[in-house]
Amino acid sequence: MDWVTILILLLGIYILAAAYVKATGKFADHIGFYGPIMMIKTENVGVFDWFRPYSRVLRAYGTVGVVMVIISAVLMTLMLVFAFNVTLVTQPEPTGIYKPQNILLLPGINEYVPSTLAVWFAFFLTLVIHEAGHGILCRIEDIKVKSAGLLYAVIPIGAFVEPDEEDAERVRGWPKARMLGAGITNNIVIGGICFVLFILVVGMATPLSSPAVYGVYEGGPAYDAGLPTPSVITEVNGVPVATRDEVTAALDTTSPGDRLSLTVEKDGVLTDRTLNLTAWPEAITAQVGPRSSGYMGIYYYDAASVQGMVGQMFSPIGWLRFVTIPFDMSVGGQQLKVLAFETPAAAYYEEPFPFFWGIVHFLFWSAWININVGIFNAIPMVPLDGGYILKEGVDRVLEPRGWGRYGQAIVTFVSWVLLSMMLGLIALPYLLHI
């Protein structure tokens, strides 16, 4: 069953359920509607009180979280300024990551975030973790929680915790900042834990050494011969091969201008292709040194190399590689897609246990979405959590000096500047190419 069919079924179930609730008035205390959005809530929120015995530890956790939010807010602001400047200078076309829908992290709408079970579970986990942080810190700081729940529009699109307004207004300074920053802190911490687990689980797979052709270079011999990809080379000039080293050894006996016969397997079907070998391109020999053998114009899927790159993701460069996996279209980036998407490359690993790749994908997207949602919410712009933390900080600095009336104006100005830059990132690629 494809995702379109599933979405139609979910839409039908949602419409029937909404019509039944509205027509009968049942569950009115727990279900409400805002246009097409269904709000399912409960006032039974005693679960947040379970954490009150650990108040000292959780206050320390919240304080560290506020510092983390402030650092994230500064970095995100600098990143926004940098991205806005780069957009003005490079004037990119309104394609790829510059399309408006790709600014959002919504699965199936963002072209780089697939609508799979792993992604939706990760997305839902992110929402719940974020709001749970607010609810727990509310009770730690003696703020009543009136209700909590989920927002549905066919699928879960949000979660919420509703604090008592009078209590929330009464709390000031660090207690309020801890409550406001708890959702961001939870997202970043849980995202970090999932990131570590992701790296550990990927390392459990055994990479296979089969000569897996993952792609061909345009204009090369394999491209001209129509070599199917992805596929696995099984014979070279009629001689069976089982590893990339055996293919390389056979290729080393050739020269530019020779003809090479390859047998490859794709989806259980064997195909024969004859390649007219050429000299190695200068762009490649400049990196790997001169080659006297013939050139096929293929690139392998290197499972061991992928695991090596995953093992290096604790470094700054490795972290950048992790963040860019969904939209990295380079050769290396295409090989890493197996970590986040359902691709044929999964066949080039020996799985250590059932549902291995489903767990890998869930951990990847749980880390990726949690961390991105966390640092995005840290942007010091109302109505994001970072904006309310900025307001609380500005008020605490200005009010003792008698300048409290300027606080709202400062926060509004900062919010509009940052919002303008965010909208500019969306609009400039279109405006600059009218």
Short mmCIF file of C-alpha atoms in Angstrom, two decimals:
data_model
loop_
_atom_site.label_atom_id
_atom_site.label_comp_id
_atom_site.label_asym_id
_atom_site.label_seq_id
_atom_site.Cartn_x
_atom_site.Cartn_y
_atom_site.Cartn_z
CA MET A 1 0.00 0.00 0.00
CA ASP A 2 1.56 3.31 -1.07
CA TRP A 3 1.57 6.50 0.99
CA VAL A 4 -1.06 8.23 -1.14
CA THR A 5 -3.54 5.44 -0.38
CA ILE A 6 -2.64 5.52 3.32
CA LEU A 7 -3.07 9.31 3.42
CA ILE A 8 -6.50 9.04 1.75
CA LEU A 9 -7.56 6.41 4.30
CA LEU A 10 -6.32 8.55 7.21
CA LEU A 11 -8.13 11.58 5.78
CA GLY A 12 -11.35 9.59 5.49
CA ILE A 13 -11.07 8.28 9.06
CA TYR A 14 -10.31 11.79 10.34
CA ILE A 15 -13.32 13.33 8.56
CA LEU A 16 -15.66 10.62 9.85
CA ALA A 17 -14.34 10.93 13.41
CA ALA A 18 -14.60 14.75 13.35
CA ALA A 19 -18.14 14.62 11.93
CA TYR A 20 -19.20 12.12 14.60
CA VAL A 21 -17.78 14.22 17.46
CA LYS A 22 -19.39 17.43 16.16
CA ALA A 23 -22.75 15.79 15.48
CA THR A 24 -23.08 13.93 18.80
CA GLY A 25 -21.29 16.33 21.12
CA LYS A 26 -19.53 13.38 22.74
CA PHE A 27 -16.05 13.91 24.20
CA ALA A 28 -16.69 17.69 24.16
CA ASP A 29 -14.59 18.06 27.32
CA HIS A 30 -11.60 16.54 25.61
CA ILE A 31 -11.95 17.33 21.90
CA GLY A 32 -12.26 20.75 20.30
CA PHE A 33 -11.73 22.21 16.85
CA TYR A 34 -9.91 25.20 15.41
CA GLY A 35 -10.99 25.16 11.77
CA PRO A 36 -9.75 21.83 10.36
CA ILE A 37 -7.46 21.22 13.35
CA MET A 38 -8.63 18.86 16.07
CA MET A 39 -7.38 19.54 19.60
CA ILE A 40 -7.40 16.50 21.91
CA LYS A 41 -6.72 17.60 25.48
CA THR A 42 -6.85 16.34 29.02
CA GLU A 43 -6.89 18.10 32.37
CA ASN A 44 -5.52 14.99 34.02
CA VAL A 45 -1.95 16.28 34.06
CA GLY A 46 -0.72 14.79 37.34
CA VAL A 47 2.07 13.03 35.42
CA PHE A 48 4.08 16.25 35.58
CA ASP A 49 3.99 16.11 39.40
CA TRP A 50 5.89 12.83 39.34
CA PHE A 51 9.06 14.82 38.73
CA ARG A 52 8.72 17.22 41.69
CA PRO A 53 10.80 15.03 44.07
CA TYR A 54 13.73 15.67 41.72
CA SER A 55 13.34 19.45 41.76
CA ARG A 56 16.94 20.22 42.68
CA VAL A 57 18.37 18.12 39.87
CA LEU A 58 15.84 19.37 37.33
CA ARG A 59 16.43 23.02 38.27
CA ALA A 60 20.14 22.48 37.64
CA TYR A 61 19.23 20.77 34.36
CA GLY A 62 17.01 23.73 33.45
CA THR A 63 19.72 26.25 34.31
CA VAL A 64 22.24 24.47 32.09
CA GLY A 65 19.52 24.36 29.45
CA VAL A 66 19.02 28.13 29.56
CA VAL A 67 22.75 28.62 28.99
CA MET A 68 22.51 26.15 26.10
CA VAL A 69 19.55 28.09 24.67
CA ILE A 70 21.44 31.38 24.88
CA ILE A 71 24.44 29.91 23.06
CA SER A 72 22.12 28.38 20.43
CA ALA A 73 20.31 31.72 20.04
CA VAL A 74 23.57 33.57 19.38
CA LEU A 75 24.78 30.94 16.90
CA MET A 76 21.44 30.82 15.07
CA THR A 77 21.33 34.61 14.83
CA LEU A 78 24.85 34.68 13.37
CA MET A 79 23.89 31.86 11.00
CA LEU A 80 20.83 33.79 9.83
CA VAL A 81 22.92 36.89 9.15
CA PHE A 82 25.52 34.80 7.31
CA ALA A 83 22.89 32.91 5.25
CA PHE A 84 21.14 36.18 4.34
CA ASN A 85 24.43 37.71 3.19
CA VAL A 86 25.36 34.61 1.17
CA THR A 87 21.94 34.64 -0.49
CA LEU A 88 22.42 38.28 -1.51
CA VAL A 89 25.91 37.60 -2.89
CA THR A 90 25.35 34.27 -4.66
CA GLN A 91 21.77 35.01 -5.83
CA PRO A 92 20.74 31.32 -5.98
CA GLU A 93 17.97 30.04 -8.19
CA PRO A 94 14.66 29.31 -6.36
CA THR A 95 15.21 25.55 -6.58
CA GLY A 96 16.33 22.77 -4.25
CA ILE A 97 16.75 23.84 -0.64
CA TYR A 98 15.69 27.39 -1.59
CA LYS A 99 12.12 26.34 -2.36
CA PRO A 100 9.71 27.74 0.26
CA GLN A 101 8.34 24.34 1.28
CA ASN A 102 11.86 23.15 2.07
CA ILE A 103 12.22 25.73 4.84
CA LEU A 104 9.70 23.71 6.87
CA LEU A 105 10.51 20.37 8.47
CA LEU A 106 7.14 18.82 7.67
CA PRO A 107 7.50 15.25 6.32
CA GLY A 108 6.26 14.85 2.78
CA ILE A 109 6.08 18.63 2.23
CA ASN A 110 9.79 19.26 2.56
CA GLU A 111 11.33 17.49 -0.45
CA TYR A 112 14.24 16.27 1.68
CA VAL A 113 12.21 14.89 4.60
CA PRO A 114 10.41 11.71 3.48
CA SER A 115 6.95 10.72 4.68
CA THR A 116 7.90 7.39 6.27
CA LEU A 117 6.94 5.75 9.55
CA ALA A 118 10.42 6.39 10.97
CA VAL A 119 10.17 10.10 10.19
CA TRP A 120 6.63 10.48 11.56
CA PHE A 121 7.53 8.65 14.78
CA ALA A 122 10.57 10.92 15.16
CA PHE A 123 8.47 14.01 14.40
CA PHE A 124 5.84 13.00 16.96
CA LEU A 125 8.53 12.22 19.55
CA THR A 126 10.02 15.68 19.03
CA LEU A 127 6.69 17.40 19.68
CA VAL A 128 5.93 15.41 22.83
CA ILE A 129 9.44 15.81 24.25
CA HIS A 130 9.34 19.56 23.69
CA GLU A 131 6.01 20.13 25.42
CA ALA A 132 6.79 17.65 28.21
CA GLY A 133 9.80 19.79 29.08
CA HIS A 134 7.56 22.84 29.57
CA GLY A 135 5.07 20.84 31.64
CA ILE A 136 7.68 19.33 33.95
CA LEU A 137 9.48 22.61 34.60
CA CYS A 138 6.15 24.34 35.19
CA ARG A 139 5.51 22.07 38.16
CA ILE A 140 9.13 22.28 39.35
CA GLU A 141 8.70 26.09 39.47
CA ASP A 142 5.23 25.83 41.14
CA ILE A 143 3.30 26.84 38.01
CA LYS A 144 0.00 24.99 37.64
CA VAL A 145 -0.67 23.12 34.39
CA LYS A 146 -4.28 23.45 33.28
CA SER A 147 -4.24 20.96 30.40
CA ALA A 148 -2.09 19.17 27.85
CA GLY A 149 -2.77 17.49 24.56
CA LEU A 150 -2.17 17.02 20.87
CA LEU A 151 -3.15 18.91 17.74
CA TYR A 152 -4.32 16.84 14.78
CA ALA A 153 -4.94 17.66 11.16
CA VAL A 154 -5.30 14.08 9.88
CA ILE A 155 -1.90 13.41 11.49
CA PRO A 156 -0.29 14.83 14.66
CA ILE A 157 1.02 18.29 13.82
CA GLY A 158 1.64 19.64 17.30
CA ALA A 159 1.47 19.18 21.04
CA PHE A 160 0.76 21.68 23.77
CA VAL A 161 0.93 22.26 27.51
CA GLU A 162 -1.32 24.99 28.88
CA PRO A 163 0.08 26.61 32.06
CA ASP A 164 -2.02 28.67 34.42
CA GLU A 165 -1.68 32.25 33.16
CA GLU A 166 -1.65 33.89 36.60
CA ASP A 167 1.02 31.53 37.90
CA ALA A 168 3.12 31.96 34.75
CA GLU A 169 2.88 35.75 35.04
CA ARG A 170 3.89 35.63 38.71
CA VAL A 171 7.14 33.75 38.09
CA ARG A 172 10.14 35.87 37.11
CA GLY A 173 13.83 35.58 36.26
CA TRP A 174 15.63 32.22 36.17
CA PRO A 175 12.58 30.12 37.16
CA LYS A 176 10.62 31.49 34.21
CA ALA A 177 13.60 31.18 31.85
CA ARG A 178 14.05 27.55 32.90
CA MET A 179 10.38 26.85 32.17
CA LEU A 180 10.52 28.61 28.81
CA GLY A 181 13.74 26.91 27.74
CA ALA A 182 12.86 23.40 28.93
CA GLY A 183 11.36 22.33 25.60
CA ILE A 184 14.46 23.40 23.68
CA THR A 185 16.71 21.75 26.26
CA ASN A 186 14.80 18.47 26.01
CA ASN A 187 14.97 18.50 22.21
CA ILE A 188 18.71 19.12 22.12
CA VAL A 189 19.49 16.58 24.88
CA ILE A 190 17.26 13.82 23.46
CA GLY A 191 18.55 14.63 19.98
CA GLY A 192 22.11 14.24 21.25
CA ILE A 193 21.31 10.88 22.87
CA CYS A 194 19.69 9.63 19.65
CA PHE A 195 22.73 10.87 17.70
CA VAL A 196 25.10 8.79 19.87
CA LEU A 197 22.83 5.73 19.65
CA PHE A 198 22.59 6.20 15.88
CA ILE A 199 26.38 6.06 15.51
CA LEU A 200 26.65 3.00 17.78
CA VAL A 201 23.90 1.07 15.99
CA VAL A 202 25.24 1.81 12.49
CA GLY A 203 28.61 0.43 13.62
CA MET A 204 26.97 -2.94 14.31
CA ALA A 205 26.36 -3.66 10.60
CA THR A 206 28.94 -5.65 8.64
CA PRO A 207 29.89 -3.98 5.33
CA LEU A 208 30.10 -6.33 2.35
CA SER A 209 33.03 -6.13 -0.06
CA SER A 210 31.04 -6.94 -3.20
CA PRO A 211 31.80 -4.72 -6.24
CA ALA A 212 28.58 -2.69 -6.02
CA VAL A 213 28.27 -0.10 -8.80
CA TYR A 214 26.31 2.75 -7.26
CA GLY A 215 26.53 5.15 -10.18
CA VAL A 216 28.22 6.04 -13.46
CA TYR A 217 29.85 9.29 -14.54
CA GLU A 218 28.04 11.08 -17.34
CA GLY A 219 29.93 10.79 -20.63
CA GLY A 220 32.05 7.88 -19.40
CA PRO A 221 32.28 4.38 -20.95
CA ALA A 222 29.80 2.84 -18.48
CA TYR A 223 27.35 5.69 -19.11
CA ASP A 224 27.62 5.25 -22.88
CA ALA A 225 27.14 1.47 -22.54
CA GLY A 226 23.98 1.92 -20.45
CA LEU A 227 25.33 0.02 -17.45
CA PRO A 228 22.39 -0.38 -15.00
CA THR A 229 22.76 1.08 -11.50
CA PRO A 230 22.78 0.26 -8.71
CA SER A 231 24.09 -3.19 -9.56
CA VAL A 232 26.80 -5.67 -8.59
CA ILE A 233 29.57 -6.76 -10.96
CA THR A 234 29.66 -10.57 -11.12
CA GLU A 235 32.02 -11.14 -14.10
CA VAL A 236 34.76 -9.24 -15.95
CA ASN A 237 35.53 -10.60 -19.43
CA GLY A 238 33.79 -13.84 -18.44
CA VAL A 239 35.82 -14.31 -15.25
CA PRO A 240 33.78 -14.37 -11.99
CA VAL A 241 34.64 -11.65 -9.46
CA ALA A 242 33.48 -11.22 -5.88
CA THR A 243 35.28 -8.11 -4.61
CA ARG A 244 36.28 -4.64 -5.80
CA ASP A 245 39.94 -5.68 -5.58
CA GLU A 246 39.34 -8.45 -8.11
CA VAL A 247 37.67 -5.97 -10.49
CA THR A 248 40.59 -3.56 -10.04
CA ALA A 249 43.10 -6.33 -10.74
CA ALA A 250 41.31 -7.17 -13.99
CA LEU A 251 41.11 -3.49 -14.95
CA ASP A 252 44.85 -3.02 -14.32
CA THR A 253 45.60 -5.34 -17.24
CA THR A 254 43.76 -3.07 -19.69
CA SER A 255 44.70 0.07 -21.61
CA PRO A 256 42.69 3.01 -22.99
CA GLY A 257 40.92 1.88 -26.17
CA ASP A 258 40.38 -1.72 -24.98
CA ARG A 259 36.94 -3.28 -24.84
CA LEU A 260 35.80 -4.69 -21.50
CA SER A 261 32.86 -7.05 -20.97
CA LEU A 262 30.97 -6.74 -17.70
CA THR A 263 28.19 -8.90 -16.29
CA VAL A 264 26.19 -7.18 -13.57
CA GLU A 265 23.28 -8.23 -11.37
CA LYS A 266 20.42 -5.87 -10.63
CA ASP A 267 17.28 -7.03 -8.83
CA GLY A 268 18.23 -10.65 -9.49
CA VAL A 269 18.63 -10.12 -13.25
CA LEU A 270 22.00 -10.57 -14.98
CA THR A 271 22.92 -8.08 -17.71
CA ASP A 272 25.92 -8.01 -20.03
CA ARG A 273 27.49 -4.74 -21.23
CA THR A 274 30.60 -4.04 -23.30
CA LEU A 275 32.55 -0.90 -22.37
CA ASN A 276 34.95 0.97 -24.66
CA LEU A 277 37.59 2.02 -22.13
CA THR A 278 39.12 5.50 -22.28
CA ALA A 279 41.99 7.31 -20.57
CA TRP A 280 41.40 8.47 -17.00
CA PRO A 281 40.11 12.06 -16.78
CA GLU A 282 42.62 14.62 -15.54
CA ALA A 283 40.25 15.65 -12.74
CA ILE A 284 40.65 12.17 -11.24
CA THR A 285 44.35 11.60 -11.91
CA ALA A 286 45.10 14.95 -10.28
CA GLN A 287 43.75 13.47 -7.05
CA VAL A 288 44.81 9.80 -7.25
CA GLY A 289 47.90 10.04 -9.46
CA PRO A 290 48.51 8.90 -13.05
CA ARG A 291 46.81 5.73 -14.30
CA SER A 292 47.86 3.73 -17.33
CA SER A 293 44.90 1.34 -17.27
CA GLY A 294 41.58 1.87 -18.99
CA TYR A 295 38.83 3.94 -17.38
CA MET A 296 35.29 2.55 -16.87
CA GLY A 297 33.58 5.67 -15.45
CA ILE A 298 31.86 4.03 -12.48
CA TYR A 299 31.85 4.66 -8.76
CA TYR A 300 31.30 1.95 -6.19
CA TYR A 301 29.16 1.92 -3.12
CA ASP A 302 31.75 1.72 -0.34
CA ALA A 303 29.91 0.44 2.74
CA ALA A 304 33.07 0.40 4.88
CA SER A 305 33.78 4.03 3.96
CA VAL A 306 30.25 5.02 4.95
CA GLN A 307 30.71 3.42 8.36
CA GLY A 308 34.04 5.23 8.67
CA MET A 309 32.35 8.57 7.95
CA VAL A 310 29.67 7.81 10.55
CA GLY A 311 32.38 7.06 13.11
CA GLN A 312 33.87 10.51 12.48
CA MET A 313 30.61 12.41 13.04
CA PHE A 314 31.67 13.53 16.52
CA SER A 315 34.09 15.95 14.84
CA PRO A 316 32.95 19.39 13.55
CA ILE A 317 33.28 18.27 9.90
CA GLY A 318 31.55 14.99 10.68
CA TRP A 319 28.72 16.84 12.42
CA LEU A 320 28.27 19.05 9.36
CA ARG A 321 28.13 15.91 7.21
CA PHE A 322 25.42 14.48 9.49
CA VAL A 323 23.30 17.64 9.32
CA THR A 324 23.50 17.82 5.51
CA ILE A 325 22.72 14.14 4.77
CA PRO A 326 19.09 14.76 3.65
CA PHE A 327 20.05 17.31 0.97
CA ASP A 328 23.67 16.44 0.08
CA MET A 329 23.63 15.49 -3.62
CA SER A 330 27.39 14.86 -3.96
CA VAL A 331 28.72 11.34 -4.64
CA GLY A 332 29.67 10.95 -0.98
CA GLY A 333 26.33 12.37 0.12
CA GLN A 334 24.45 9.91 -2.08
CA GLN A 335 26.25 7.02 -0.39
CA LEU A 336 25.23 8.32 3.05
CA LYS A 337 21.54 8.38 2.05
CA VAL A 338 21.20 4.79 3.29
CA LEU A 339 21.40 6.18 6.84
CA ALA A 340 18.19 8.18 6.47
CA PHE A 341 16.27 6.81 3.49
CA GLU A 342 15.15 3.47 2.13
CA THR A 343 17.71 2.83 -0.62
CA PRO A 344 19.08 -0.24 -2.45
CA ALA A 345 22.41 0.35 -0.67
CA ALA A 346 21.04 -1.45 2.39
CA ALA A 347 21.74 -4.70 0.51
CA TYR A 348 25.48 -4.00 0.73
CA TYR A 349 25.51 -4.57 4.50
CA GLU A 350 24.93 -7.65 6.61
CA GLU A 351 22.19 -6.64 9.07
CA PRO A 352 22.91 -7.66 12.70
CA PHE A 353 19.22 -8.06 13.66
CA PRO A 354 15.72 -7.75 12.15
CA PHE A 355 14.35 -4.25 11.41
CA PHE A 356 17.90 -2.91 11.66
CA TRP A 357 17.51 -0.16 9.04
CA GLY A 358 14.14 0.91 10.42
CA ILE A 359 15.81 1.50 13.80
CA VAL A 360 18.74 3.32 12.14
CA HIS A 361 16.36 5.60 10.26
CA PHE A 362 14.29 6.27 13.39
CA LEU A 363 17.41 7.20 15.40
CA PHE A 364 18.75 9.38 12.58
CA TRP A 365 15.54 11.36 12.17
CA SER A 366 14.95 11.54 15.94
CA ALA A 367 18.38 13.12 16.31
CA TRP A 368 18.10 15.32 13.21
CA ILE A 369 14.57 16.65 13.84
CA ASN A 370 14.98 17.11 17.60
CA ILE A 371 18.20 19.07 17.26
CA ASN A 372 16.94 21.20 14.38
CA VAL A 373 13.63 21.96 16.10
CA GLY A 374 15.49 22.77 19.32
CA ILE A 375 17.97 25.22 17.83
CA PHE A 376 15.29 26.78 15.61
CA ASN A 377 13.11 27.47 18.64
CA ALA A 378 16.12 29.10 20.31
CA ILE A 379 16.07 31.96 17.76
CA PRO A 380 15.43 35.12 19.87
CA MET A 381 12.20 35.98 18.09
CA VAL A 382 8.66 36.00 19.46
CA PRO A 383 6.62 33.71 19.30
CA LEU A 384 9.49 31.20 19.53
CA ASP A 385 10.68 30.13 22.98
CA GLY A 386 13.96 31.94 22.40
CA GLY A 387 12.02 35.17 21.90
CA TYR A 388 10.21 34.84 25.23
CA ILE A 389 13.49 34.08 26.98
CA LEU A 390 14.94 37.22 25.39
CA LYS A 391 11.94 39.20 26.66
CA GLU A 392 12.37 37.85 30.17
CA GLY A 393 16.08 38.69 30.13
CA VAL A 394 15.52 42.21 28.78
CA ASP A 395 12.79 42.88 31.36
CA ARG A 396 14.99 41.70 34.24
CA VAL A 397 17.80 44.00 33.09
CA LEU A 398 15.70 47.10 32.35
CA GLU A 399 12.99 47.09 35.03
CA PRO A 400 15.32 47.67 38.05
CA ARG A 401 16.69 50.71 36.22
CA GLY A 402 13.26 52.13 35.51
CA TRP A 403 13.49 51.42 31.79
CA GLY A 404 10.98 48.57 31.70
CA ARG A 405 8.75 50.41 29.23
CA TYR A 406 11.42 49.93 26.54
CA GLY A 407 11.60 46.14 26.90
CA GLN A 408 8.72 45.27 24.61
CA ALA A 409 9.98 47.66 21.92
CA ILE A 410 13.45 46.06 21.97
CA VAL A 411 12.07 42.53 21.71
CA THR A 412 9.66 43.56 18.93
CA PHE A 413 12.47 45.21 16.97
CA VAL A 414 14.75 42.16 17.27
CA SER A 415 11.88 39.83 16.30
CA TRP A 416 11.01 41.84 13.20
CA VAL A 417 14.65 42.03 12.07
CA LEU A 418 15.10 38.26 12.39
CA LEU A 419 11.71 37.52 10.81
CA SER A 420 12.60 39.80 7.88
CA MET A 421 15.84 37.89 7.31
CA MET A 422 14.01 34.55 7.45
CA LEU A 423 11.41 35.74 4.97
CA GLY A 424 14.23 37.18 2.86
CA LEU A 425 15.85 33.74 2.62
CA ILE A 426 12.59 32.52 1.09
CA ALA A 427 11.76 35.51 -1.11
CA LEU A 428 15.19 36.67 -2.37
CA PRO A 429 15.81 33.72 -4.74
CA TYR A 430 12.54 34.64 -6.47
CA LEU A 431 12.95 38.41 -6.37
CA LEU A 432 16.53 38.31 -7.66
CA HIS A 433 15.50 36.22 -10.69
CA ILE A 434 12.37 38.04 -11.82
#
